[in-house]
CSV table of C-alpha atoms and ligand atoms in Angstrom, one decimal:
chain,number,residue,atom,x,y,z
A,1,MET,CA,-7.1,50.7,92.5
A,2,THR,CA,-8.9,47.6,91.7
A,3,ARG,CA,-11.7,47.5,89.0
A,4,THR,CA,-15.0,46.0,90.0
A,5,PRO,CA,-14.6,42.3,88.7
A,6,SER,CA,-16.8,41.1,85.8
A,7,LEU,CA,-18.2,37.6,84.6
A,8,PHE,CA,-15.8,38.1,81.6
A,9,ASP,CA,-12.7,38.8,83.4
A,10,PRO,CA,-10.0,35.9,83.5
A,11,VAL,CA,-9.5,34.2,86.9
A,12,GLU,CA,-7.2,31.6,88.4
A,13,ILE,CA,-8.6,29.1,90.7
A,14,GLY,CA,-6.2,26.4,92.1
A,15,ALA,CA,-4.2,25.1,89.2
A,16,LEU,CA,-6.8,26.2,86.7
A,17,LYS,CA,-6.3,29.3,84.4
A,18,LEU,CA,-9.8,30.4,83.2
A,19,SER,CA,-10.6,33.0,80.4
A,20,ASN,CA,-13.8,34.1,82.1
A,21,ARG,CA,-15.8,33.5,85.3
A,22,ILE,CA,-18.8,31.7,83.4
A,23,VAL,CA,-18.8,28.0,84.3
A,24,MET,CA,-20.8,25.3,82.4
A,25,ALA,CA,-22.6,23.4,85.3
A,26,PRO,CA,-22.8,19.5,85.0
A,27,LEU,CA,-25.6,18.3,82.9
A,28,THR,CA,-26.9,14.7,82.6
A,29,ARG,CA,-27.8,13.8,79.0
A,30,ASN,CA,-27.8,10.0,78.8
A,31,ARG,CA,-26.2,9.6,75.7
A,32,ALA,CA,-23.1,7.6,76.3
A,33,GLY,CA,-22.4,4.7,74.1
A,34,PRO,CA,-22.0,0.9,74.8
A,35,GLY,CA,-19.7,0.3,77.8
A,36,ASP,CA,-20.8,3.8,78.9
A,37,VAL,CA,-18.2,5.2,76.8
A,38,PRO,CA,-18.8,8.9,75.8
A,39,SER,CA,-20.1,9.1,72.2
A,40,ALA,CA,-18.4,11.0,69.3
A,41,LEU,CA,-21.3,13.5,69.6
A,42,ALA,CA,-20.1,14.3,72.9
A,43,VAL,CA,-17.0,15.6,71.4
A,44,GLU,CA,-19.0,18.1,69.4
A,45,TYR,CA,-21.3,19.0,72.3
A,46,TYR,CA,-18.4,20.0,74.6
A,47,ARG,CA,-16.4,21.6,71.7
A,48,GLN,CA,-19.3,24.0,70.9
A,49,ARG,CA,-19.5,25.1,74.6
A,50,ALA,CA,-15.6,25.4,75.1
A,51,THR,CA,-15.9,29.3,75.4
A,52,ALA,CA,-17.1,28.8,78.9
A,53,GLY,CA,-14.4,29.8,81.1
A,54,LEU,CA,-14.7,26.2,82.7
A,55,ILE,CA,-16.8,23.1,81.8
A,56,VAL,CA,-17.8,20.8,84.5
A,57,SER,CA,-18.9,17.4,82.7
A,58,GLU,CA,-21.9,15.6,83.1
A,59,GLY,CA,-21.8,13.4,86.2
A,60,SER,CA,-19.5,10.2,85.4
A,61,GLN,CA,-19.8,7.2,87.5
A,62,ILE,CA,-16.7,6.0,89.3
A,63,SER,CA,-17.8,2.3,89.1
A,64,GLN,CA,-20.7,0.4,87.9
A,65,GLN,CA,-22.0,0.6,91.4
A,66,GLY,CA,-21.9,4.3,91.4
A,67,GLN,CA,-24.3,4.3,88.2
A,68,GLY,CA,-28.0,5.3,88.7
A,69,TYR,CA,-29.3,6.2,85.4
A,70,GLU,CA,-29.1,4.6,81.8
A,71,SER,CA,-26.3,5.7,79.4
A,72,THR,CA,-24.5,8.1,81.8
A,73,PRO,CA,-20.6,8.0,81.1
A,74,GLY,CA,-18.2,6.2,83.2
A,75,ILE,CA,-14.6,7.0,84.0
A,76,TYR,CA,-13.4,3.6,85.3
A,77,THR,CA,-12.6,1.6,82.4
A,78,ALA,CA,-9.8,1.9,79.8
A,79,ALA,CA,-12.3,2.3,77.0
A,80,GLN,CA,-14.1,5.2,78.8
A,81,VAL,CA,-10.8,7.0,79.5
A,82,GLU,CA,-10.0,6.7,75.7
A,83,GLY,CA,-13.6,7.9,74.9
A,84,TRP,CA,-13.0,11.1,77.1
A,85,LYS,CA,-9.6,12.0,75.4
A,86,PRO,CA,-11.0,13.4,72.1
A,87,ILE,CA,-13.4,15.5,74.3
A,88,THR,CA,-10.7,17.1,76.5
A,89,ARG,CA,-8.5,17.7,73.3
A,90,ALA,CA,-11.5,19.5,71.5
A,91,VAL,CA,-11.9,21.7,74.4
A,92,HIS,CA,-8.3,22.4,74.9
A,93,ASP,CA,-7.8,23.2,71.3
A,94,ALA,CA,-10.9,25.6,71.5
A,95,GLY,CA,-9.2,27.3,74.3
A,96,GLY,CA,-11.3,26.0,77.0
A,97,ARG,CA,-10.8,24.1,80.3
A,98,ILE,CA,-12.7,21.0,81.5
A,99,VAL,CA,-13.1,19.0,84.7
A,100,ILE,CA,-15.0,15.8,84.9
A,101,GLN,CA,-17.6,15.4,87.7
A,102,LEU,CA,-17.0,12.3,89.6
A,103,TRP,CA,-20.2,10.6,90.7
A,104,HIS,CA,-21.5,7.9,92.7
A,105,VAL,CA,-25.3,7.7,93.1
A,106,GLY,CA,-25.5,5.6,96.2
A,107,ARG,CA,-29.2,4.7,96.7
A,108,VAL,CA,-30.5,6.6,93.5
A,109,SER,CA,-30.1,3.5,91.4
A,110,HIS,CA,-31.8,0.5,90.1
A,111,VAL,CA,-30.9,-3.1,90.3
A,112,SER,CA,-30.8,-3.6,86.6
A,113,LEU,CA,-27.7,-1.0,86.6
A,114,GLN,CA,-25.9,-2.6,89.3
A,115,PRO,CA,-23.1,-5.4,89.3
A,116,GLY,CA,-25.0,-8.7,89.1
A,117,GLY,CA,-28.3,-7.1,89.7
A,118,ALA,CA,-27.6,-6.4,93.3
A,119,ALA,CA,-29.1,-3.7,95.6
A,120,PRO,CA,-27.8,-0.3,95.2
A,121,VAL,CA,-25.5,0.7,98.3
A,122,ALA,CA,-26.2,3.5,100.7
A,123,PRO,CA,-25.2,4.5,104.4
A,124,SER,CA,-28.5,3.1,105.5
A,125,ALA,CA,-31.1,1.0,104.0
A,126,ILE,CA,-33.7,3.6,103.2
A,127,ARG,CA,-35.4,3.9,100.0
A,128,ALA,CA,-35.3,7.1,98.3
A,129,GLU,CA,-38.6,8.9,97.1
A,130,THR,CA,-37.3,9.6,93.4
A,131,LYS,CA,-37.2,8.1,90.1
A,132,THR,CA,-34.4,7.1,87.9
A,133,TYR,CA,-34.1,7.0,84.0
A,134,LEU,CA,-33.9,3.6,82.3
A,135,LYS,CA,-34.2,2.3,78.9
A,136,GLY,CA,-37.8,2.0,79.3
A,137,GLY,CA,-38.3,5.5,80.7
A,138,PHE,CA,-38.7,6.7,84.2
A,139,ALA,CA,-38.7,4.3,87.0
A,140,ASP,CA,-38.9,4.1,90.8
A,141,VAL,CA,-35.4,3.6,92.4
A,142,SER,CA,-34.7,0.1,94.0
A,143,GLU,CA,-34.4,-0.6,97.8
A,144,PRO,CA,-30.9,-0.1,98.8
A,145,ARG,CA,-28.7,-2.2,101.4
A,146,ALA,CA,-26.5,-0.5,104.1
A,147,LEU,CA,-22.6,-0.4,103.2
A,148,GLU,CA,-20.7,-2.5,105.8
A,149,THR,CA,-18.1,-0.3,107.4
A,150,GLY,CA,-15.2,-2.4,105.6
A,151,GLU,CA,-16.6,-1.7,102.3
A,152,ILE,CA,-16.2,2.0,102.5
A,153,ALA,CA,-12.5,2.2,101.9
A,154,GLY,CA,-13.0,0.5,98.6
A,155,ILE,CA,-15.3,3.2,97.4
A,156,VAL,CA,-12.9,5.8,98.4
A,157,ALA,CA,-10.3,4.0,96.5
A,158,ASP,CA,-12.6,4.1,93.3
A,159,TYR,CA,-12.8,7.9,93.6
A,160,ALA,CA,-9.0,8.1,93.7
A,161,ALA,CA,-8.7,5.6,90.9
A,162,ALA,CA,-11.4,7.6,88.8
A,163,ALA,CA,-9.5,10.9,89.3
A,164,LYS,CA,-6.2,9.5,88.3
A,165,ASN,CA,-8.2,8.4,85.1
A,166,ALA,CA,-9.3,11.7,84.6
A,167,ILE,CA,-5.9,13.1,84.6
A,168,GLU,CA,-4.9,10.4,82.0
A,169,ALA,CA,-8.0,11.3,79.9
A,170,GLY,CA,-6.7,14.9,79.6
A,171,PHE,CA,-9.0,16.7,82.1
A,172,ASP,CA,-7.9,19.8,84.0
A,173,GLY,CA,-9.2,18.6,87.2
A,174,VAL,CA,-12.2,16.9,88.9
A,175,GLU,CA,-15.4,18.1,90.5
A,176,ILE,CA,-16.7,15.7,93.2
A,177,HIS,CA,-20.4,15.4,93.3
A,178,GLY,CA,-21.3,16.1,96.8
A,179,ALA,CA,-24.9,17.3,95.7
A,180,ASN,CA,-28.2,16.4,95.0
A,181,GLY,CA,-29.0,13.4,97.3
A,182,TYR,CA,-26.2,11.2,96.0
A,183,LEU,CA,-23.8,9.1,98.0
A,184,ILE,CA,-21.8,11.8,99.6
A,185,ASP,CA,-24.9,13.8,100.2
A,186,GLN,CA,-26.6,10.6,101.7
A,187,PHE,CA,-23.6,10.3,104.2
A,188,LEU,CA,-23.8,14.1,105.2
A,189,CYS,CA,-27.6,14.3,105.9
A,190,ASP,CA,-29.2,12.6,108.8
A,191,GLY,CA,-32.5,11.8,106.9
A,192,THR,CA,-30.6,9.2,105.0
A,193,ASN,CA,-27.5,8.5,107.4
A,194,ARG,CA,-28.8,6.4,110.4
A,195,ARG,CA,-25.4,4.8,111.0
A,196,THR,CA,-24.2,3.9,114.5
A,197,ASP,CA,-20.4,3.4,113.3
A,198,ALA,CA,-17.9,6.2,112.9
A,199,TYR,CA,-19.6,7.3,109.5
A,200,GLY,CA,-22.9,8.3,111.3
A,201,GLY,CA,-24.1,10.1,114.2
A,202,SER,CA,-22.7,13.5,114.8
A,203,PRO,CA,-22.2,15.9,112.0
A,204,GLU,CA,-18.5,15.4,112.3
A,205,ASN,CA,-18.9,11.6,111.7
A,206,ARG,CA,-21.3,12.2,108.9
A,207,THR,CA,-18.7,14.2,107.2
A,208,ARG,CA,-16.0,11.4,107.5
A,209,PHE,CA,-16.8,9.9,104.1
A,210,LEU,CA,-16.5,13.4,102.4
A,211,ALA,CA,-13.2,13.9,104.2
A,212,GLU,CA,-11.9,10.6,103.2
A,213,VAL,CA,-13.0,11.2,99.6
A,214,LEU,CA,-11.3,14.7,99.4
A,215,ALA,CA,-8.0,13.1,101.0
A,216,ALA,CA,-7.9,10.3,98.6
A,217,VAL,CA,-8.6,12.6,95.5
A,218,THR,CA,-6.5,15.4,96.6
A,219,ASP,CA,-3.6,12.9,97.4
A,220,THR,CA,-3.9,11.6,94.0
A,221,ILE,CA,-4.2,14.8,91.6
A,222,GLY,CA,-3.6,17.7,94.0
A,223,ALA,CA,-6.1,20.0,95.8
A,224,GLY,CA,-5.3,22.6,93.1
A,225,ARG,CA,-7.1,20.5,90.5
A,226,THR,CA,-10.0,19.3,92.9
A,227,GLY,CA,-13.3,20.9,93.3
A,228,LEU,CA,-16.5,19.6,95.1
A,229,ARG,CA,-20.2,20.4,94.4
A,230,LEU,CA,-22.6,20.8,97.4
A,231,SER,CA,-26.2,21.5,97.6
A,232,PRO,CA,-26.8,22.6,101.3
A,233,ALA,CA,-30.4,23.7,100.9
A,234,SER,CA,-31.6,21.2,98.1
A,235,PRO,CA,-34.4,18.4,98.7
A,236,ALA,CA,-33.2,16.8,95.6
A,237,ASN,CA,-33.8,13.0,95.4
A,238,GLY,CA,-35.7,12.9,98.4
A,239,ILE,CA,-32.6,13.9,100.7
A,240,SER,CA,-33.3,15.5,104.1
A,241,ASP,CA,-31.6,16.6,107.3
A,242,SER,CA,-32.8,17.9,110.7
A,243,ASN,CA,-30.5,20.7,110.7
A,244,ARG,CA,-29.0,21.7,107.3
A,245,GLN,CA,-27.0,24.7,108.5
A,246,VAL,CA,-25.2,22.9,111.3
A,247,THR,CA,-24.6,19.7,109.0
A,248,PHE,CA,-23.2,21.9,106.1
A,249,ASN,CA,-21.1,24.0,108.3
A,250,ALA,CA,-19.5,21.0,109.2
A,251,ALA,CA,-19.1,19.8,105.7
A,252,ALA,CA,-17.7,23.3,104.7
A,253,ASP,CA,-15.3,23.3,107.7
A,254,VAL,CA,-14.0,19.7,106.3
A,255,VAL,CA,-13.7,21.4,102.7
A,256,GLY,CA,-11.7,24.3,104.4
A,257,ARG,CA,-8.8,21.8,105.4
A,258,PHE,CA,-8.0,21.0,101.8
A,259,GLY,CA,-7.3,24.2,100.0
A,260,LEU,CA,-9.6,23.0,97.0
A,261,ALA,CA,-9.6,24.6,93.7
A,262,PHE,CA,-13.3,25.5,94.1
A,263,VAL,CA,-16.5,24.8,95.9
A,264,HIS,CA,-19.7,24.8,93.6
A,265,VAL,CA,-22.9,25.5,95.6
A,266,VAL,CA,-26.3,24.7,94.2
A,267,GLU,CA,-28.1,27.7,96.1
A,268,GLY,CA,-31.6,26.5,97.1
A,269,ALA,CA,-33.6,23.6,95.4
A,270,THR,CA,-31.6,22.2,92.5
A,271,GLY,CA,-33.3,23.5,89.4
A,272,GLY,CA,-35.9,25.2,91.6
A,273,ALA,CA,-36.7,27.8,94.2
A,274,ARG,CA,-33.4,29.7,95.0
A,275,ASP,CA,-35.1,30.4,98.4
A,276,PHE,CA,-36.1,26.9,99.3
A,277,ILE,CA,-34.9,27.3,102.7
A,278,PRO,CA,-35.3,31.2,103.0
A,279,ASP,CA,-32.7,31.9,105.9
A,280,PHE,CA,-30.0,29.5,104.8
A,281,ASP,CA,-26.6,31.1,105.0
A,282,PHE,CA,-24.4,30.4,102.0
A,283,ALA,CA,-22.0,32.9,102.7
A,284,GLU,CA,-21.1,30.9,105.8
A,285,ILE,CA,-20.4,27.9,103.7
A,286,ARG,CA,-18.3,29.9,101.7
A,287,ARG,CA,-16.2,31.5,104.4
A,288,ARG,CA,-15.6,28.1,105.8
A,289,ALA,CA,-14.7,26.3,102.7
A,290,LYS,CA,-12.0,28.9,102.1
A,291,ALA,CA,-12.1,28.2,98.5
A,292,PRO,CA,-13.1,30.0,95.1
A,293,TYR,CA,-17.0,29.8,95.2
A,294,ILE,CA,-18.8,29.0,92.0
A,295,ALA,CA,-22.6,30.1,92.7
A,296,ASN,CA,-25.2,28.1,90.8
A,297,ASN,CA,-28.9,27.7,90.3
A,298,GLY,CA,-31.3,30.1,88.6
A,299,TYR,CA,-28.9,32.8,87.8
A,300,ASP,CA,-29.3,35.2,84.9
A,301,LYS,CA,-27.0,37.8,83.7
A,302,ALA,CA,-28.0,40.5,85.9
A,303,LEU,CA,-28.0,38.2,88.9
A,304,ALA,CA,-24.6,36.8,87.8
A,305,GLU,CA,-23.1,40.3,87.4
A,306,ALA,CA,-24.5,41.4,90.6
A,307,ALA,CA,-22.8,38.4,92.6
A,308,ILE,CA,-19.5,38.8,91.0
A,309,ALA,CA,-19.4,42.6,91.1
A,310,GLY,CA,-20.6,42.5,94.9
A,311,GLY,CA,-17.9,39.9,95.7
A,312,ARG,CA,-20.7,37.3,96.8
A,313,ALA,CA,-19.4,34.8,94.4
A,314,ASP,CA,-16.0,34.2,92.5
A,315,LEU,CA,-17.6,32.4,89.3
A,316,VAL,CA,-21.2,31.7,88.3
A,317,ALA,CA,-22.3,28.3,86.9
A,318,PHE,CA,-25.3,28.0,84.3
A,319,GLY,CA,-26.9,24.8,83.5
A,320,ARG,CA,-30.0,24.7,81.5
A,321,PRO,CA,-29.1,27.9,79.5
A,322,PHE,CA,-25.9,26.0,78.2
A,323,ILE,CA,-27.7,23.3,76.7
A,324,SER,CA,-29.9,25.5,74.4
A,325,ASN,CA,-27.1,28.3,74.0
A,326,PRO,CA,-23.8,26.8,73.1
A,327,ASP,CA,-22.3,30.3,72.7
A,328,LEU,CA,-23.8,31.3,76.0
A,329,VAL,CA,-20.8,33.5,77.2
A,330,GLU,CA,-21.1,35.6,73.7
A,331,ARG,CA,-24.9,35.8,74.2
A,332,LEU,CA,-24.4,37.1,77.9
A,333,ARG,CA,-21.6,39.6,76.7
A,334,ARG,CA,-23.8,41.1,74.2
A,335,GLY,CA,-26.9,40.9,76.1
A,336,ALA,CA,-28.6,38.9,73.4
A,337,PRO,CA,-31.5,36.8,73.7
A,338,LEU,CA,-31.3,33.3,75.0
A,339,ALA,CA,-32.8,30.5,72.8
A,340,PRO,CA,-35.5,28.3,74.9
A,341,LEU,CA,-34.8,24.8,76.1
A,342,ASN,CA,-36.6,21.8,74.5
A,343,ARG,CA,-37.4,19.6,77.5
A,344,ASP,CA,-38.4,16.7,75.5
A,345,THR,CA,-34.6,16.1,74.4
A,346,LEU,CA,-32.8,16.5,77.7
A,347,TYR,CA,-32.2,12.7,78.4
A,348,GLY,CA,-31.1,10.2,75.8
A,349,GLY,CA,-31.5,10.4,72.2
A,350,GLY,CA,-28.9,11.7,69.6
A,351,ALA,CA,-27.9,14.9,67.9
A,352,HIS,CA,-31.4,16.6,68.3
A,353,GLY,CA,-31.6,18.8,71.0
A,354,TYR,CA,-27.8,18.0,71.8
A,355,THR,CA,-25.7,19.4,69.1
A,356,ASP,CA,-28.0,21.1,66.9
A,357,TYR,CA,-28.8,24.2,68.9
A,358,PRO,CA,-27.3,26.9,66.7
A,359,PRO,CA,-24.9,29.8,67.9
A,360,LEU,CA,-26.2,33.3,67.6
A,361,GLU,CA,-24.8,34.1,64.1
A,362,ASN,CA,-26.6,31.1,62.7
A,363,ALA,CA,-29.8,31.2,64.7
B,1,LIG,C1,-30.9,15.0,86.1
B,1,LIG,C2,-31.2,13.8,85.9
B,1,LIG,C3,-30.3,12.8,86.4
B,1,LIG,C4,-29.3,13.1,87.0
B,1,LIG,C5,-27.9,15.8,89.4
B,1,LIG,C6,-26.5,14.2,88.2
B,1,LIG,O1,-29.0,16.2,89.6
B,1,LIG,C7,-27.8,14.6,88.4
B,1,LIG,C8,-29.0,14.4,87.5
B,1,LIG,C9,-29.9,15.4,87.1
B,1,LIG,O2,-27.0,16.0,89.9
């Protein structure tokens, strides 16, 4: 007889042995140092949260071209790899596991962040209705240019190189950021992909870039250390698609060919309504992806326990609650109250609102 699984039970996903099923979701905090090297403060920030079964790091650009916001960390220079090493060591010493989120923003960027002040790149030259965060505060993103077909292989290679760097930096694996209106999502969705080459048109063609990235990364570090995040029903960063279920079923079919460690799904509008597209069938995505399923978006303890106990999800990721509750796992275990989030300290700044949220026993 098997017991009903709980959030607090260990689990193995791919090559990763996790002490519980609570995942810290990727959270952009814009506190990297010069050269977009993670700061010493980040070591303490991640150490404080290492009781999560798995930490997914903040989105980390795979190249300068892949950066869309001020002071987000990278994983493409030697100095950045060195900067991540004390973080992965601290998390491991505390008994945790950590993967890095590999990020290319595509059109969600600004010329001031791009190599040589160039236009950001995208599947098609369609500007996003969204803002980025720069030194001076929030600003409109820049007009992108459409990638030449011949440039795409270089970006795929950047993902593979970043994955190799991640393992060198001591990460347990990677999460490929395929969500929230960034480059992979821009290829998947027909509102942002008007290409007439092999990367546009049919759902199969629009999944080609994702398939090539998955192939390159899994060939480099193994499918058991590779996960993917998708947001099939989210309008984040102005993304749109004429038939999301068809598009993301096709994407999930691609995922299912690779035997990934996990698929991490933002259910609904990112950080917003879970029922943004009321009839979207996330279970169909899970079936087709054939990978351990991390559910995310607006979960509390009751909803998370129900998802795990009911077999609807294998793990549950919490984002904002992990910012203000470094010991979120212990608080959920005890049913203790959660500390509120200070929204003024989300992006940029120093220790305040970053490493100074106390655990329960000091609160
Ligand atoms: C908030 C601010 C900037 C970036 C995402 C990486 O939505 C992000 C992000 C979130 O996935």
